[in-house]
Amino acid sequence: MNSKPFILLFLVPCFAVSFSSLCAGEDPKNALTVKKIAFSREKGGGEKVALFCNRSCTPELFSLEEGNPRVVMDMKGVSLIQTKTRNVNTGGTLVKRVRSYLDKQTKILRVVLDMEPSKYFTVRPMQDPSGNTYALTIHEAISLSEQKPGGSKDATVSPLSQEKRITILRPDLRLGEQEGKLQEAATSPEKRMAVKTAKDVPSVDQGRAQLNAGEFAAAVDTFTRIIVADPQDSLSYRLRGNAYDNLADRKKALADWKRSARLGDTTIQSYLDFLKVKWRGKPTP
């Protein structure tokens, strides 16, 4: 008889722990989990850091220059990070160390890439078609002072200013194209007008945030508005396809993915080839 109160006293905290996520209004099945953070070396001297998630994940990406250059990824809404090793000395020539920390109160996972202080970098973000893997590919770039007049230049790198050590590329641009795009926008009146008009157009990051939150219909609307403003934006076609796919509209998803592939998105090209979906041909106007 005396053992029952003791058993109840023991079970109450157990139930409290088991159902804490339900009390917080969180569905454990839909909770964002980062399964793995992986570092690898790429052909041609590049290096890669990838986040593997249980569902669509897109972090906020920015750089910190200072004396110790760093690339930072902040992922919101993360409930769990499964990797046991939070700090990894990579042994790389570009990325020296990868650090991660999950704030359980804010549910923000911060992943920091400590870069080699003596070098300049170009960083290209990429997301797989399913959205469950987000990766950064890092290449060494050259500063303006390191370029010799009349000398040969590596086609895989782009010149950087002395002040900026890390350049984050748009996902739909190849290495070396970013500087040309920025210069064109700065010198062309038409481009400056387009930039001014673009203030009324939602950003790709806004659409990605909607994808991460499971707001797929809203994401379709956001990417549609971006595409109307820029019909050649291959990334928005690919991400809108992801949104349609999550809405179980495979026909529209494939149409967007094929359009993205025809516009040069190599990520979706590989995915469609894997699915044996024909996409080659000129993009329709």
GROMACS .gro file of N, CA and C in nm, residues 39-175:
model
  411
   39PHE      N    1   3.217   1.720  -4.347
   39PHE     CA    2   3.320   1.794  -4.420
   39PHE      C    3   3.384   1.701  -4.521
   40SER      N    4   3.412   1.752  -4.641
   40SER     CA    5   3.478   1.670  -4.743
   40SER      C    6   3.561   1.759  -4.834
   41ARG      N    7   3.656   1.699  -4.902
   41ARG     CA    8   3.738   1.768  -5.000
   41ARG      C    9   3.685   1.740  -5.139
   42GLU      N   10   3.678   1.843  -5.221
   42GLU     CA   11   3.626   1.831  -5.357
   42GLU      C   12   3.740   1.827  -5.458
   43LYS      N   13   3.709   1.779  -5.577
   43LYS     CA   14   3.808   1.781  -5.685
   43LYS      C   15   3.838   1.926  -5.724
   44GLY      N   16   3.962   1.952  -5.756
   44GLY     CA   17   3.999   2.087  -5.796
   44GLY      C   18   4.041   2.173  -5.678
   45GLY      N   19   4.052   2.115  -5.559
   45GLY     CA   20   4.100   2.189  -5.444
   45GLY      C   21   3.993   2.252  -5.358
   46GLY      N   22   3.867   2.235  -5.393
   46GLY     CA   23   3.759   2.290  -5.313
   46GLY      C   24   3.729   2.204  -5.192
   47GLU      N   25   3.654   2.260  -5.099
   47GLU     CA   26   3.611   2.188  -4.980
   47GLU      C   27   3.462   2.210  -4.959
   48LYS      N   28   3.398   2.116  -4.891
   48LYS     CA   29   3.252   2.118  -4.880
   48LYS      C   30   3.209   2.086  -4.737
   49VAL      N   31   3.111   2.161  -4.689
   49VAL     CA   32   3.049   2.134  -4.559
   49VAL      C   33   2.899   2.119  -4.584
   50ALA      N   34   2.843   2.006  -4.543
   50ALA     CA   35   2.702   1.976  -4.571
   50ALA      C   36   2.625   1.948  -4.443
   51LEU      N   37   2.501   1.998  -4.440
   51LEU     CA   38   2.408   1.968  -4.331
   51LEU      C   39   2.303   1.871  -4.383
   52PHE      N   40   2.286   1.759  -4.315
   52PHE     CA   41   2.186   1.659  -4.353
   52PHE      C   42   2.072   1.665  -4.251
   53CYS      N   43   1.950   1.691  -4.299
   53CYS     CA   44   1.835   1.710  -4.210
   53CYS      C   45   1.729   1.603  -4.237
   54ASN      N   46   1.631   1.597  -4.148
   54ASN     CA   47   1.522   1.501  -4.167
   54ASN      C   48   1.412   1.556  -4.257
   55ARG      N   49   1.418   1.688  -4.286
   55ARG     CA   50   1.324   1.750  -4.379
   55ARG      C   51   1.388   1.875  -4.435
   56SER      N   52   1.313   1.950  -4.512
   56SER     CA   53   1.368   2.068  -4.578
   56SER      C   54   1.432   2.163  -4.477
   57CYS      N   55   1.555   2.207  -4.509
   57CYS     CA   56   1.627   2.295  -4.416
   57CYS      C   57   1.711   2.395  -4.495
   58THR      N   58   1.698   2.522  -4.460
   58THR     CA   59   1.777   2.628  -4.523
   58THR      C   60   1.818   2.728  -4.416
   59PRO      N   61   1.945   2.733  -4.383
   59PRO     CA   62   1.989   2.827  -4.280
   59PRO      C   63   2.008   2.968  -4.334
   60GLU      N   64   2.016   3.062  -4.242
   60GLU     CA   65   2.058   3.197  -4.278
   60GLU      C   66   2.210   3.195  -4.288
   61LEU      N   67   2.263   3.253  -4.395
   61LEU     CA   68   2.405   3.243  -4.424
   61LEU      C   69   2.469   3.381  -4.427
   62PHE      N   70   2.580   3.397  -4.355
   62PHE     CA   71   2.652   3.524  -4.359
   62PHE      C   72   2.798   3.499  -4.321
   63SER      N   73   2.881   3.602  -4.338
   63SER     CA   74   3.023   3.588  -4.309
   63SER      C   75   3.066   3.693  -4.207
   64LEU      N   76   3.171   3.660  -4.133
   64LEU     CA   77   3.235   3.753  -4.040
   64LEU      C   78   3.381   3.765  -4.084
   65GLU      N   79   3.422   3.886  -4.119
   65GLU     CA   80   3.556   3.905  -4.174
   65GLU      C   81   3.659   3.915  -4.062
   66GLU      N   82   3.681   4.035  -4.010
   66GLU     CA   83   3.773   4.060  -3.900
   66GLU      C   84   3.909   3.992  -3.925
   67GLY      N   85   3.983   3.965  -3.818
   67GLY     CA   86   4.112   3.900  -3.833
   67GLY      C   87   4.100   3.751  -3.855
   68ASN      N   88   3.992   3.693  -3.803
   68ASN     CA   89   3.969   3.549  -3.818
   68ASN      C   90   3.842   3.529  -3.900
   69PRO      N   91   3.854   3.513  -4.031
   69PRO     CA   92   3.734   3.502  -4.116
   69PRO      C   93   3.654   3.377  -4.083
   70ARG      N   94   3.521   3.394  -4.081
   70ARG     CA   95   3.432   3.283  -4.051
   70ARG      C   96   3.309   3.289  -4.141
   71VAL      N   97   3.257   3.173  -4.171
   71VAL     CA   98   3.129   3.161  -4.240
   71VAL      C   99   3.031   3.103  -4.138
   72VAL      N  100   2.913   3.166  -4.127
   72VAL     CA  101   2.818   3.127  -4.023
   72VAL      C  102   2.686   3.084  -4.087
   73MET      N  103   2.633   2.972  -4.041
   73MET     CA  104   2.500   2.926  -4.080
   73MET      C  105   2.413   2.920  -3.955
   74ASP      N  106   2.303   2.993  -3.955
   74ASP     CA  107   2.207   2.990  -3.845
   74ASP      C  108   2.079   2.922  -3.892
   75MET      N  109   2.047   2.808  -3.834
   75MET     CA  110   1.927   2.732  -3.870
   75MET      C  111   1.825   2.746  -3.758
   76LYS      N  112   1.707   2.798  -3.792
   76LYS     CA  113   1.603   2.818  -3.692
   76LYS      C  114   1.511   2.694  -3.682
   77GLY      N  115   1.452   2.678  -3.564
   77GLY     CA  116   1.354   2.572  -3.543
   77GLY      C  117   1.412   2.434  -3.529
   78VAL      N  118   1.541   2.423  -3.494
   78VAL     CA  119   1.605   2.292  -3.480
   78VAL      C  120   1.579   2.237  -3.339
   79SER      N  121   1.520   2.119  -3.332
   79SER     CA  122   1.491   2.056  -3.203
   79SER      C  123   1.602   1.963  -3.157
   80LEU      N  124   1.680   1.909  -3.253
   80LEU     CA  125   1.780   1.810  -3.216
   80LEU      C  126   1.892   1.810  -3.319
   81ILE      N  127   2.015   1.796  -3.272
   81ILE     CA  128   2.129   1.770  -3.360
   81ILE      C  129   2.188   1.637  -3.316
   82GLN      N  130   2.191   1.540  -3.408
   82GLN     CA  131   2.224   1.403  -3.371
   82GLN      C  132   2.375   1.376  -3.367
   83THR      N  133   2.452   1.456  -3.440
   83THR     CA  134   2.596   1.431  -3.441
   83THR      C  135   2.655   1.452  -3.302
   84LYS      N  136   2.742   1.363  -3.262
   84LYS     CA  137   2.801   1.370  -3.128
   84LYS      C  138   2.918   1.469  -3.125
   85THR      N  139   2.987   1.484  -3.237
   85THR     CA  140   3.104   1.571  -3.243
   85THR      C  141   3.061   1.710  -3.284
   86ARG      N  142   3.069   1.806  -3.192
   86ARG     CA  143   3.026   1.942  -3.220
   86ARG      C  144   3.138   2.029  -3.277
   87ASN      N  145   3.264   1.995  -3.247
   87ASN     CA  146   3.379   2.072  -3.294
   87ASN      C  147   3.473   1.977  -3.368
   88VAL      N  148   3.498   2.006  -3.496
   88VAL     CA  149   3.579   1.917  -3.578
   88VAL      C  150   3.695   1.995  -3.638
   89ASN      N  151   3.817   1.953  -3.609
   89ASN     CA  152   3.934   2.006  -3.679
   89ASN      C  153   3.946   1.930  -3.811
   90THR      N  154   3.917   1.999  -3.921
   90THR     CA  155   3.901   1.931  -4.049
   90THR      C  156   4.032   1.888  -4.113
   91GLY      N  157   4.140   1.961  -4.084
   91GLY     CA  158   4.265   1.934  -4.153
   91GLY      C  159   4.266   1.989  -4.294
   92GLY      N  160   4.164   2.072  -4.326
   92GLY     CA  161   4.155   2.129  -4.460
   92GLY      C  162   4.249   2.248  -4.479
   93THR      N  163   4.267   2.287  -4.602
   93THR     CA  164   4.352   2.402  -4.632
   93THR      C  165   4.271   2.532  -4.635
   94LEU      N  166   4.138   2.521  -4.649
   94LEU     CA  167   4.050   2.638  -4.653
   94LEU      C  168   3.968   2.648  -4.524
   95VAL      N  169   3.896   2.540  -4.493
   95VAL     CA  170   3.817   2.534  -4.370
   95VAL      C  171   3.899   2.462  -4.264
   96LYS      N  172   3.939   2.535  -4.160
   96LYS     CA  173   4.026   2.476  -4.059
   96LYS      C  174   3.948   2.400  -3.952
   97ARG      N  175   3.827   2.450  -3.920
   97ARG     CA  176   3.749   2.386  -3.815
   97ARG      C  177   3.601   2.414  -3.837
   98VAL      N  178   3.517   2.319  -3.800
   98VAL     CA  179   3.371   2.335  -3.805
   98VAL      C  180   3.318   2.322  -3.664
   99ARG      N  181   3.247   2.426  -3.617
   99ARG     CA  182   3.191   2.426  -3.482
   99ARG      C  183   3.040   2.439  -3.489
  100SER      N  184   2.970   2.377  -3.397
  100SER     CA  185   2.823   2.385  -3.395
  100SER      C  186   2.772   2.395  -3.252
  101TYR      N  187   2.664   2.471  -3.236
  101TYR     CA  188   2.603   2.486  -3.105
  101TYR      C  189   2.453   2.504  -3.122
  102LEU      N  190   2.374   2.426  -3.048
  102LEU     CA  191   2.229   2.434  -3.052
  102LEU      C  192   2.179   2.500  -2.924
  103ASP      N  193   2.114   2.616  -2.940
  103ASP     CA  194   2.049   2.683  -2.827
  103ASP      C  195   1.910   2.622  -2.811
  104LYS      N  196   1.890   2.544  -2.706
  104LYS     CA  197   1.765   2.471  -2.689
  104LYS      C  198   1.647   2.562  -2.658
  105GLN      N  199   1.674   2.681  -2.607
  105GLN     CA  200   1.566   2.774  -2.577
  105GLN      C  201   1.514   2.843  -2.703
  106THR      N  202   1.606   2.894  -2.784
  106THR     CA  203   1.564   2.962  -2.909
  106THR      C  204   1.550   2.865  -3.025
  107LYS      N  205   1.604   2.741  -3.010
  107LYS     CA  206   1.605   2.640  -3.115
  107LYS      C  207   1.676   2.690  -3.241
  108ILE      N  208   1.784   2.761  -3.219
  108ILE     CA  209   1.868   2.806  -3.330
  108ILE      C  210   1.999   2.728  -3.325
  109LEU      N  211   2.028   2.659  -3.433
  109LEU     CA  212   2.155   2.588  -3.447
  109LEU      C  213   2.252   2.679  -3.522
  110ARG      N  214   2.364   2.707  -3.460
  110ARG     CA  215   2.467   2.788  -3.526
  110ARG      C  216   2.583   2.697  -3.564
  111VAL      N  217   2.619   2.699  -3.693
  111VAL     CA  218   2.733   2.624  -3.743
  111VAL      C  219   2.835   2.726  -3.794
  112VAL      N  220   2.956   2.721  -3.742
  112VAL     CA  221   3.060   2.817  -3.775
  112VAL      C  222   3.174   2.747  -3.846
  113LEU      N  223   3.215   2.801  -3.959
  113LEU     CA  224   3.330   2.751  -4.032
  113LEU      C  225   3.446   2.848  -4.008
  114ASP      N  226   3.548   2.803  -3.938
  114ASP     CA  227   3.667   2.885  -3.916
  114ASP      C  228   3.758   2.870  -4.039
  115MET      N  229   3.783   2.982  -4.107
  115MET     CA  230   3.856   2.978  -4.233
  115MET      C  231   4.004   3.009  -4.212
  116GLU      N  232   4.085   2.969  -4.307
  116GLU     CA  233   4.228   2.999  -4.304
  116GLU      C  234   4.249   3.150  -4.318
  117PRO      N  235   4.309   3.217  -4.218
  117PRO     CA  236   4.316   3.364  -4.218
  117PRO      C  237   4.396   3.423  -4.334
  118SER      N  238   4.486   3.347  -4.393
  118SER     CA  239   4.574   3.402  -4.496
  118SER      C  240   4.515   3.397  -4.636
  119LYS      N  241   4.395   3.342  -4.651
  119LYS     CA  242   4.340   3.321  -4.785
  119LYS      C  243   4.212   3.403  -4.807
  120TYR      N  244   4.171   3.406  -4.935
  120TYR     CA  245   4.043   3.465  -4.976
  120TYR      C  246   3.955   3.352  -5.027
  121PHE      N  247   3.822   3.371  -5.017
  121PHE     CA  248   3.733   3.258  -5.044
  121PHE      C  249   3.611   3.300  -5.125
  122THR      N  250   3.560   3.204  -5.204
  122THR     CA  251   3.427   3.214  -5.260
  122THR      C  252   3.346   3.097  -5.204
  123VAL      N  253   3.226   3.127  -5.159
  123VAL     CA  254   3.140   3.027  -5.095
  123VAL      C  255   3.012   3.016  -5.175
  124ARG      N  256   2.982   2.895  -5.221
  124ARG     CA  257   2.860   2.874  -5.299
  124ARG      C  258   2.764   2.783  -5.224
  125PRO      N  259   2.646   2.835  -5.185
  125PRO     CA  260   2.546   2.749  -5.119
  125PRO      C  261   2.468   2.667  -5.221
  126MET      N  262   2.433   2.547  -5.184
  126MET     CA  263   2.354   2.461  -5.271
  126MET      C  264   2.258   2.378  -5.186
  127GLN      N  265   2.140   2.353  -5.241
  127GLN     CA  266   2.041   2.271  -5.171
  127GLN      C  267   1.994   2.163  -5.266
  128ASP      N  268   1.985   2.039  -5.216
  128ASP     CA  269   1.940   1.931  -5.303
  128ASP      C  270   1.791   1.947  -5.333
  129PRO      N  271   1.742   1.883  -5.441
  129PRO     CA  272   1.602   1.903  -5.481
  129PRO      C  273   1.500   1.873  -5.373
  130SER      N  274   1.529   1.777  -5.285
  130SER     CA  275   1.434   1.744  -5.179
  130SER      C  276   1.435   1.850  -5.069
  131GLY      N  277   1.544   1.929  -5.063
  131GLY     CA  278   1.556   2.031  -4.960
  131GLY      C  279   1.612   1.980  -4.830
  132ASN      N  280   1.641   1.849  -4.821
  132ASN     CA  281   1.685   1.790  -4.694
  132ASN      C  282   1.835   1.801  -4.670
  133THR      N  283   1.909   1.845  -4.770
  133THR     CA  284   2.053   1.864  -4.754
  133THR      C  285   2.091   2.003  -4.801
  134TYR      N  286   2.166   2.073  -4.717
  134TYR     CA  287   2.213   2.208  -4.751
  134TYR      C  288   2.365   2.205  -4.742
  135ALA      N  289   2.434   2.249  -4.848
  135ALA     CA  290   2.579   2.237  -4.851
  135ALA      C  291   2.644   2.367  -4.895
  136LEU      N  292   2.764   2.389  -4.846
  136LEU     CA  293   2.847   2.501  -4.888
  136LEU      C  294   2.972   2.444  -4.955
  137THR      N  295   2.999   2.491  -5.077
  137THR     CA  296   3.122   2.454  -5.145
  137THR      C  297   3.215   2.575  -5.143
  138ILE      N  298   3.335   2.555  -5.090
  138ILE     CA  299   3.428   2.666  -5.072
  138ILE      C  300   3.548   2.649  -5.164
  139HIS      N  301   3.584   2.756  -5.235
  139HIS     CA  302   3.704   2.758  -5.318
  139HIS      C  303   3.791   2.876  -5.279
  140GLU      N  304   3.919   2.860  -5.304
  140GLU     CA  305   4.010   2.972  -5.278
  140GLU      C  306   3.999   3.072  -5.391
  141ALA      N  307   3.995   3.200  -5.356
  141ALA     CA  308   3.993   3.307  -5.454
  141ALA      C  309   4.124   3.384  -5.443
  142ILE      N  310   4.145   3.481  -5.532
  142ILE     CA  311   4.267   3.560  -5.529
  142ILE      C  312   4.231   3.705  -5.505
  143SER      N  313   4.312   3.774  -5.428
  143SER     CA  314   4.291   3.916  -5.405
  143SER      C  315   4.343   3.996  -5.523
  144LEU      N  316   4.304   4.122  -5.531
  144LEU     CA  317   4.348   4.206  -5.642
  144LEU      C  318   4.499   4.222  -5.644
  145SER      N  319   4.561   4.229  -5.526
  145SER     CA  320   4.706   4.250  -5.522
  145SER      C  321   4.783   4.127  -5.568
  146GLU      N  322   4.718   4.011  -5.567
  146GLU     CA  323   4.785   3.888  -5.607
  146GLU      C  324   4.776   3.862  -5.756
  147GLN      N  325   4.698   3.944  -5.828
  147GLN     CA  326   4.685   3.926  -5.971
  147GLN      C  327   4.799   3.998  -6.042
  148LYS      N  328   4.875   3.927  -6.119
  148LYS     CA  329   4.988   3.985  -6.191
  148LYS      C  330   4.942   4.033  -6.328
  149PRO      N  331   4.973   4.157  -6.366
  149PRO     CA  332   4.934   4.207  -6.498
  149PRO      C  333   4.990   4.118  -6.608
  150GLY      N  334   4.903   4.079  -6.699
  150GLY     CA  335   4.945   3.997  -6.811
  150GLY      C  336   4.959   3.851  -6.779
  151GLY      N  337   4.947   3.815  -6.652
  151GLY     CA  338   4.961   3.676  -6.613
  151GLY      C  339   4.833   3.600  -6.633
  152SER      N  340   4.842   3.467  -6.633
  152SER     CA  341   4.723   3.384  -6.650
  152SER      C  342   4.644   3.383  -6.521
  153LYS      N  343   4.513   3.372  -6.532
  153LYS     CA  344   4.425   3.368  -6.416
  153LYS      C  345   4.349   3.236  -6.414
  154ASP      N  346   4.332   3.185  -6.299
  154ASP     CA  347   4.255   3.062  -6.283
  154ASP      C  348   4.109   3.092  -6.310
  155ALA      N  349   4.049   3.018  -6.401
  155ALA     CA  350   3.910   3.045  -6.440
  155ALA      C  351   3.812   3.009  -6.331
  156THR      N  352   3.857   2.933  -6.231
  156THR     CA  353   3.764   2.889  -6.127
  156THR      C  354   3.756   2.986  -6.011
  157VAL      N  355   3.836   3.094  -6.014
  157VAL     CA  356   3.832   3.188  -5.902
  157VAL      C  357   3.797   3.326  -5.953
  158SER      N  358   3.753   3.412  -5.861
  158SER     CA  359   3.716   3.547  -5.898
  158SER      C  360   3.793   3.646  -5.812
  159PRO      N  361   3.832   3.762  -5.868
  159PRO     CA  362   3.907   3.860  -5.790
  159PRO      C  363   3.822   3.921  -5.681
  160LEU      N  364   3.881   3.944  -5.567
  160LEU     CA  365   3.811   4.004  -5.454
  160LEU      C  366   3.882   4.132  -5.413
  161SER      N  367   3.812   4.221  -5.349
  161SER     CA  368   3.873   4.343  -5.299
  161SER      C  369   3.956   4.311  -5.176
  162GLN      N  370   4.044   4.403  -5.140
  162GLN     CA  371   4.128   4.382  -5.024
  162GLN      C  372   4.045   4.375  -4.896
  163GLU      N  373   3.934   4.448  -4.892
  163GLU     CA  374   3.855   4.455  -4.770
  163GLU      C  375   3.770   4.331  -4.749
  164LYS      N  376   3.728   4.268  -4.856
  164LYS     CA  377   3.635   4.155  -4.845
  164LYS      C  378   3.709   4.025  -4.866
  165ARG      N  379   3.716   3.944  -4.762
  165ARG     CA  380   3.789   3.817  -4.770
  165ARG      C  381   3.699   3.702  -4.813
  166ILE      N  382   3.569   3.711  -4.783
  166ILE     CA  383   3.476   3.602  -4.815
  166ILE      C  384   3.366   3.656  -4.904
  167THR      N  385   3.346   3.594  -5.019
  167THR     CA  386   3.237   3.631  -5.109
  167THR      C  387   3.139   3.513  -5.117
  168ILE      N  388   3.014   3.538  -5.080
  168ILE     CA  389   2.910   3.434  -5.085
  168ILE      C  390   2.836   3.449  -5.217
  169LEU      N  391   2.842   3.347  -5.299
  169LEU     CA  392   2.781   3.351  -5.431
  169LEU      C  393   2.633   3.316  -5.425
  170ARG      N  394   2.561   3.360  -5.526
  170ARG     CA  395   2.423   3.313  -5.542
  170ARG      C  396   2.426   3.167  -5.585
  171PRO      N  397   2.331   3.086  -5.539
  171PRO     CA  398   2.332   2.943  -5.572
  171PRO      C  399   2.324   2.916  -5.722
  172ASP      N  400   2.263   3.005  -5.800
  172ASP     CA  401   2.244   2.979  -5.942
  172ASP      C  402   2.355   3.036  -6.028
  173LEU      N  403   2.463   3.088  -5.966
  173LEU     CA  404   2.575   3.141  -6.043
  173LEU      C  405   2.695   3.049  -6.029
  174ARG      N  406   2.767   3.029  -6.138
  174ARG     CA  407   2.890   2.952  -6.133
  174ARG      C  408   3.001   3.036  -6.073
  175LEU      N  409   3.107   2.965  -6.031
  175LEU     CA  410   3.222   3.036  -5.977
  175LEU      C  411   3.278   3.129  -6.084
   0.00000   0.00000   0.00000
